[in-house]
Amino acid sequence: MQRIFSGIQPTGIPQLGNYLGAIRNWVALQRDHECIFCLVDMHAITVWQDPAALRQQTLAQTAVLLASGIDPQAHILFNQSAVSAHARLGWIFNCVSRLGWLNRMTQFKDKAGKDRENHSAGLYVYPNLMAADILAYKATRVPVGDDQRQHLELANDIAQKFNHDYGVDFFPAIEALIPPGAARVMSLRDGTKKMSKSDPSAQSRIEMTDDADTIALKIRRAKTDPEPLPTDPAELTARPEARNLVEIYAVLANMTAADVLARHGGEGFGPFKSALADVLIATVGPIASETRRLLDDPEHLQTVLRGGAARAQAIAEPVVSEVERLVGFLK
Ligand code: AMP
Ligand code: TRP
């Protein structure tokens, strides 16, 4: 059975893009993989996090994952900082990775923007730590959204350079598992920007803890254009907001965009939005209420994470010890 590793940052409340781009696939992959899922709190602090909020969001993220169907007994769910192997291998990878490689990372450019000089060194070496997350477990398959594709290519470059420099065949190749539909869910306020839990406007995203009324209101207010929905999917290309709403509907209802337009093409956005709100509420509603129930017992959530960390540690420790020996650290 192949080993899966994936991570999600415990910043903000998980949103629909996280669910459709990541969490939903994680749940499905549990059927035929050995899975390790990680709340990457060390990645989170590459930009400022209020300490109390970080603790709370780590629990909230754990609750959403459990409510969505992650099984912490059959698989492993833990927070990154609890297993020291990540930091140790991350440092070694800082020394394997090249500045030229990091300079090409578009996510750093997007996040740091024009104010590059004022960002943390951690944000810059973020992809090296991500490579360490995966390779500390010698995981071979990594489910992520399309925005992480470049980081996984870098992780493969690091693994290959390590194997080459130390003359070993130690790290395996990593395969990205990128879901075909809804690989990128876009903002409800701007169809050209991805939906994100860090967007200042909560109206731009469906949060996985939103109740039915909130979901319906956010969809009613979602930005659209004045034209009715097209009947030909090709016409969606020039209409990013319409396209986003149609694609969200399509993945939730297990249809193609063409199927959705066969049913709703020619309609105004009013009736379509109300149909979209219904399918969203059917999926998100039960997860949101189970999340709220789990959050009433934070002790239980912490126990789940501690158990996961102990089992993760047992896998990563021998791998990272061997890497330390290979690079010449006295053991
Ligand atoms: P993050 O919120 O950046 O920690 O992302 C966690 C996971 O959710 C990653 O696999 C991302 O690729 C995925 N993801 C985040 N935002 C979106 C989005 N708007 N559409 C699709 N996938 C997303
Ligand atoms: N960088 C990923 C994101 O923002 C999160 C992440 C950290 C991750 N380490 C990982 C994803 C390892 C997959 C594997 O979405």
Coordinates of C-alpha atoms and ligand atoms in Angstrom, one line a residue:
M1 CA 0.0 0.0 0.0
Q2 CA 1.4 3.4 -0.9
R3 CA 1.9 6.0 1.8
I4 CA 0.2 9.4 1.5
F5 CA 1.3 12.5 3.3
S6 CA -0.5 15.8 3.2
G7 CA -0.6 19.0 5.2
I8 CA -2.9 21.9 5.9
Q9 CA -2.1 25.1 7.7
P10 CA -4.1 25.7 10.9
T11 CA -4.7 29.3 10.1
G12 CA -8.3 30.6 9.9
I13 CA -11.3 28.4 9.5
P14 CA -11.0 25.9 6.6
Q15 CA -13.0 27.1 3.6
L16 CA -14.7 25.4 0.7
G17 CA -11.6 25.5 -1.4
N18 CA -9.7 23.5 1.2
Y19 CA -12.6 21.0 1.4
L20 CA -13.0 20.5 -2.4
G21 CA -9.3 20.9 -3.2
A22 CA -7.9 18.8 -0.4
I23 CA -10.0 17.4 2.5
R24 CA -12.6 15.6 0.4
N25 CA -9.9 13.8 -1.4
W26 CA -8.1 12.9 1.8
V27 CA -11.2 11.2 3.1
A28 CA -11.5 9.2 -0.2
L29 CA -7.9 8.2 -0.2
Q30 CA -8.1 6.6 3.2
R31 CA -9.8 3.6 1.5
D32 CA -6.7 2.3 -0.3
H33 CA -3.7 4.1 1.2
E34 CA -1.8 4.4 4.5
C35 CA -2.4 8.1 5.2
I36 CA -0.6 10.7 7.3
F37 CA -2.4 14.0 7.7
C38 CA -0.6 16.9 9.3
L39 CA -1.7 20.3 10.7
V40 CA 1.4 22.3 9.7
D41 CA 1.7 24.8 12.6
M42 CA 5.4 25.4 11.8
H43 CA 4.4 26.5 8.3
A44 CA 1.7 28.7 9.8
I45 CA 4.1 30.9 11.7
T46 CA 6.0 31.9 8.6
V47 CA 3.6 34.8 8.7
W48 CA 2.5 36.3 12.1
Q49 CA 0.0 34.2 14.1
D50 CA -1.5 35.3 17.4
P51 CA -0.5 32.4 19.8
A52 CA -3.9 31.9 21.3
A53 CA -5.6 32.0 17.9
L54 CA -3.1 29.5 16.5
R55 CA -3.9 27.1 19.3
Q56 CA -7.6 27.5 18.8
Q57 CA -7.4 27.2 15.0
T58 CA -5.3 24.0 15.3
L59 CA -8.2 22.5 17.3
A60 CA -10.8 23.9 14.9
Q61 CA -9.0 22.5 11.9
T62 CA -8.7 19.1 13.7
A63 CA -12.5 19.2 14.3
V64 CA -13.3 20.0 10.7
L65 CA -11.1 17.1 9.5
L66 CA -12.7 14.6 11.9
A67 CA -16.2 15.9 11.0
S68 CA -15.4 15.5 7.3
G69 CA -14.5 11.8 7.8
I70 CA -10.8 11.6 8.6
D71 CA -10.3 8.4 10.6
P72 CA -7.6 9.0 13.2
Q73 CA -7.5 5.4 14.3
A74 CA -6.9 3.7 10.9
H75 CA -4.7 6.6 9.8
I76 CA -2.5 9.3 11.4
L77 CA -3.6 12.9 12.2
F78 CA -1.2 15.2 14.2
N79 CA 0.3 18.6 14.4
Q80 CA 3.7 19.2 12.8
S81 CA 5.6 20.8 15.7
A82 CA 4.9 17.8 17.9
V83 CA 7.4 15.7 15.8
S84 CA 10.9 17.1 15.9
A85 CA 11.9 15.1 12.7
H86 CA 10.3 17.8 10.6
A87 CA 12.5 20.6 11.9
R88 CA 15.7 18.5 11.8
L89 CA 15.1 17.3 8.2
G90 CA 13.9 20.8 7.2
W91 CA 17.3 22.2 8.3
I92 CA 19.2 19.6 6.3
F93 CA 17.0 20.4 3.2
N94 CA 17.8 24.2 3.7
C95 CA 21.3 23.1 2.9
V96 CA 20.4 20.9 -0.1
S97 CA 18.0 23.3 -1.7
R98 CA 19.4 26.1 -3.9
L99 CA 18.5 29.8 -3.7
G100 CA 17.9 29.8 -7.5
W101 CA 15.2 27.1 -7.0
L102 CA 13.5 29.1 -4.2
N103 CA 13.6 32.3 -6.3
R104 CA 11.3 30.7 -8.8
M105 CA 8.5 29.8 -6.3
T106 CA 5.4 31.8 -7.4
Q107 CA 3.7 31.3 -4.0
F108 CA 6.5 33.3 -2.2
K109 CA 6.2 36.0 -4.8
D110 CA 2.5 36.1 -4.4
K111 CA 2.6 36.2 -0.6
A112 CA 5.6 38.5 -0.2
G113 CA 4.5 40.8 -3.0
K114 CA 6.5 44.1 -3.3
D115 CA 7.4 44.1 0.4
R116 CA 9.8 41.2 0.0
E117 CA 12.5 42.5 2.3
N118 CA 10.2 42.6 5.2
H119 CA 9.0 39.0 5.2
S120 CA 10.4 36.2 7.4
A121 CA 13.2 34.0 6.2
G122 CA 10.8 31.1 7.1
L123 CA 8.4 32.2 4.4
Y124 CA 11.2 32.0 1.9
V125 CA 12.4 28.5 2.9
Y126 CA 8.8 27.3 3.4
P127 CA 9.0 24.8 0.5
N128 CA 12.1 23.1 2.0
L129 CA 10.2 22.3 5.2
M130 CA 7.3 21.1 3.0
A131 CA 9.7 18.7 1.3
A132 CA 10.9 17.5 4.7
D133 CA 7.3 16.9 5.9
I134 CA 6.8 14.4 3.1
L135 CA 10.2 12.8 2.9
A136 CA 10.6 12.2 6.7
Y137 CA 8.0 9.5 6.1
K138 CA 9.3 8.5 2.6
A139 CA 5.7 9.2 1.4
T140 CA 5.2 8.7 -2.3
R141 CA 1.9 10.3 -3.0
V142 CA 0.8 13.8 -2.0
P143 CA -2.8 15.0 -2.5
V144 CA -2.9 18.8 -2.8
G145 CA -4.6 21.5 -4.7
D146 CA -3.2 22.8 -8.0
D147 CA -1.5 25.8 -6.2
Q148 CA 1.0 23.3 -4.6
R149 CA 2.2 21.7 -7.8
Q150 CA 5.4 23.8 -8.0
H151 CA 6.3 23.0 -4.3
L152 CA 6.1 19.3 -5.0
E153 CA 8.4 19.6 -8.1
L154 CA 10.9 21.4 -5.8
A155 CA 10.5 18.5 -3.2
N156 CA 11.5 16.1 -6.0
D157 CA 14.5 18.2 -6.9
I158 CA 15.6 18.3 -3.3
A159 CA 15.2 14.5 -3.0
Q160 CA 17.2 13.9 -6.2
K161 CA 20.0 16.2 -5.3
F162 CA 20.2 14.6 -1.8
N163 CA 20.4 11.2 -3.4
H164 CA 23.0 12.4 -5.9
D165 CA 25.2 14.4 -3.4
Y166 CA 25.4 11.6 -0.9
G167 CA 25.6 8.8 -3.5
V168 CA 22.5 7.0 -2.2
D169 CA 19.1 5.9 -3.4
F170 CA 17.4 6.9 -0.2
F171 CA 14.5 9.2 -1.0
P172 CA 11.7 8.0 -3.3
A173 CA 10.1 10.1 -6.1
I174 CA 6.9 11.9 -5.0
E175 CA 3.8 11.9 -7.1
A176 CA 1.3 14.8 -6.8
L177 CA -2.4 13.8 -6.7
I178 CA -4.3 16.8 -7.9
P179 CA -8.0 16.5 -8.2
P180 CA -9.3 17.1 -11.7
G181 CA -12.4 19.2 -10.9
A182 CA -12.4 22.2 -8.6
A183 CA -8.6 22.1 -8.3
R184 CA -9.0 25.9 -7.8
V185 CA -12.1 27.3 -6.1
M186 CA -12.2 31.0 -6.6
S187 CA -13.3 33.9 -4.4
L188 CA -17.0 34.7 -4.3
R189 CA -16.1 38.4 -4.6
D190 CA -13.5 38.1 -7.4
G191 CA -13.5 35.2 -9.8
T192 CA -9.8 35.8 -10.7
K193 CA -8.5 35.3 -7.1
K194 CA -8.5 31.9 -5.3
M195 CA -10.8 31.4 -2.4
S196 CA -8.6 31.7 0.7
K197 CA -9.0 31.6 4.5
S198 CA -6.7 34.6 4.7
D199 CA -8.8 36.9 2.5
P200 CA -9.8 39.9 4.6
S201 CA -13.5 39.5 3.5
A202 CA -15.4 36.6 5.0
Q203 CA -17.9 37.2 2.2
S204 CA -15.4 35.9 -0.2
R205 CA -15.5 32.3 1.1
I206 CA -17.8 29.6 2.4
E207 CA -16.3 28.5 5.8
M208 CA -16.7 24.9 6.8
T209 CA -18.4 26.0 10.0
D210 CA -21.0 28.3 8.3
D211 CA -24.7 27.5 9.0
A212 CA -27.4 27.2 6.3
D213 CA -28.5 30.9 6.6
T214 CA -24.9 32.2 6.3
I215 CA -24.2 30.0 3.2
A216 CA -27.4 31.1 1.5
L217 CA -26.6 34.8 2.2
K218 CA -23.0 34.5 0.9
I219 CA -24.2 32.8 -2.3
R220 CA -26.9 35.4 -2.8
R221 CA -24.3 38.2 -2.5
A222 CA -21.7 36.4 -4.6
K223 CA -20.4 38.6 -7.4
T224 CA -21.9 37.8 -10.9
D225 CA -22.3 39.6 -14.2
P226 CA -25.7 40.8 -15.6
E227 CA -26.0 38.2 -18.3
P228 CA -28.0 34.9 -17.8
L229 CA -26.0 31.7 -17.6
P230 CA -24.7 30.5 -21.0
T231 CA -25.7 27.1 -22.5
D232 CA -22.3 26.5 -24.0
P233 CA -19.5 25.8 -21.4
A234 CA -16.9 27.4 -23.7
E235 CA -18.6 30.8 -22.9
L236 CA -17.7 30.5 -19.3
T237 CA -14.0 31.2 -20.0
A238 CA -14.5 34.9 -20.3
R239 CA -16.9 35.0 -17.3
P240 CA -14.8 34.0 -14.2
E241 CA -17.5 34.5 -11.6
A242 CA -20.1 32.5 -13.5
R243 CA -17.6 29.9 -14.2
N244 CA -16.6 29.5 -10.5
L245 CA -20.2 29.1 -9.4
V246 CA -20.9 26.6 -12.1
E247 CA -17.8 24.6 -11.3
I248 CA -18.6 24.6 -7.5
Y249 CA -22.1 23.3 -8.4
A250 CA -20.7 20.7 -10.7
V251 CA -18.2 19.1 -8.2
L252 CA -20.7 19.1 -5.4
A253 CA -23.4 17.5 -7.5
N254 CA -20.9 15.1 -9.3
M255 CA -21.7 16.6 -12.7
T256 CA -19.7 18.2 -15.4
A257 CA -20.0 22.0 -16.1
A258 CA -21.8 21.0 -19.4
D259 CA -24.4 19.0 -17.4
V260 CA -25.0 21.9 -15.1
L261 CA -25.5 24.3 -18.0
A262 CA -27.8 21.8 -19.8
R263 CA -30.0 22.1 -16.7
H264 CA -29.5 25.8 -15.8
G265 CA -28.2 27.5 -19.0
G266 CA -30.4 30.5 -20.0
E267 CA -31.5 31.0 -16.4
G268 CA -30.8 34.2 -14.5
F269 CA -28.5 34.0 -11.5
G270 CA -31.3 34.2 -9.0
P271 CA -32.7 30.7 -9.4
F272 CA -29.3 29.2 -10.1
K273 CA -27.9 30.7 -6.9
S274 CA -30.7 29.2 -4.9
A275 CA -30.1 25.7 -6.4
L276 CA -26.3 26.2 -5.6
A277 CA -27.0 27.2 -2.0
D278 CA -29.1 24.0 -1.6
V279 CA -26.3 21.7 -2.8
L280 CA -23.8 23.6 -0.6
I281 CA -26.0 23.4 2.5
A282 CA -26.5 19.6 1.9
T283 CA -22.7 19.1 2.0
V284 CA -21.4 21.7 4.3
G285 CA -24.3 21.8 6.8
P286 CA -23.7 18.4 8.4
I287 CA -19.9 18.9 8.6
A288 CA -20.4 22.3 10.2
S289 CA -22.7 21.0 12.9
E290 CA -20.4 18.0 13.8
T291 CA -17.5 20.4 13.9
R292 CA -19.3 22.6 16.4
R293 CA -20.1 19.5 18.5
L294 CA -16.4 18.3 18.5
L295 CA -15.2 21.8 19.5
D296 CA -17.2 21.5 22.8
D297 CA -14.6 18.9 23.9
P298 CA -11.1 20.4 23.2
E299 CA -9.5 17.8 25.5
H300 CA -10.6 15.0 23.2
L301 CA -9.2 16.8 20.2
Q302 CA -5.9 17.2 21.9
T303 CA -5.8 13.5 22.8
V304 CA -6.4 12.6 19.2
L305 CA -3.5 14.8 18.1
R306 CA -1.1 13.4 20.8
G307 CA -1.9 9.9 19.8
G308 CA -1.2 10.7 16.1
A309 CA 2.1 12.5 16.9
A310 CA 3.4 9.4 18.8
R311 CA 2.7 7.2 15.8
A312 CA 4.1 9.7 13.3
Q313 CA 7.2 10.0 15.4
A314 CA 7.7 6.2 15.3
I315 CA 7.8 6.3 11.5
A316 CA 9.9 9.5 11.0
E317 CA 12.5 9.1 13.7
P318 CA 14.4 6.1 12.0
V319 CA 14.3 7.9 8.6
V320 CA 15.6 11.2 9.9
S321 CA 18.3 9.5 12.1
E322 CA 19.5 7.7 9.0
V323 CA 19.7 11.0 7.0
E324 CA 21.7 12.5 9.9
R325 CA 24.1 9.6 9.7
L326 CA 24.4 9.9 5.9
V327 CA 25.3 13.6 6.1
G328 CA 28.0 12.8 8.7
F329 CA 26.5 13.9 12.0
L330 CA 28.1 11.9 14.9
K331 CA 25.4 9.7 16.4
Ligands
AMP1 P1 -3.9 26.1 2.8 O1 -5.2 26.6 3.2 O2 -3.1 27.0 1.9 O3 -3.1 25.4 3.9 O4 -4.2 24.8 1.8 C1 -4.6 23.5 2.2 C2 -5.0 22.7 1.1 O5 -6.1 23.2 0.5 C3 -3.9 22.6 -0.1 O6 -3.9 21.3 -0.6 C4 -4.4 23.6 -1.1 O7 -4.0 23.3 -2.4 C5 -5.9 23.5 -0.9 N1 -6.6 24.7 -1.3 C6 -6.5 25.9 -0.6 N2 -7.3 26.9 -1.2 C7 -7.8 26.3 -2.3 C8 -8.7 26.7 -3.3 N3 -9.2 28.0 -3.3 N4 -9.1 25.8 -4.3 C9 -8.7 24.6 -4.2 N5 -7.8 24.1 -3.3 C10 -7.4 24.9 -2.3
TRP2 N1 2.0 24.2 1.7 C1 0.8 23.5 1.8 C2 -0.4 24.5 1.7 O1 -0.3 25.6 1.9 C3 0.7 22.8 3.2 C4 1.7 21.8 3.4 C5 2.8 21.8 4.2 C6 1.7 20.5 2.7 N2 3.5 20.7 4.2 C7 2.9 19.8 3.3 C8 1.0 19.9 1.8 C9 3.3 18.6 2.8 C10 1.3 18.6 1.4 C11 2.5 18.0 1.9 O2 -1.4 24.1 1.3

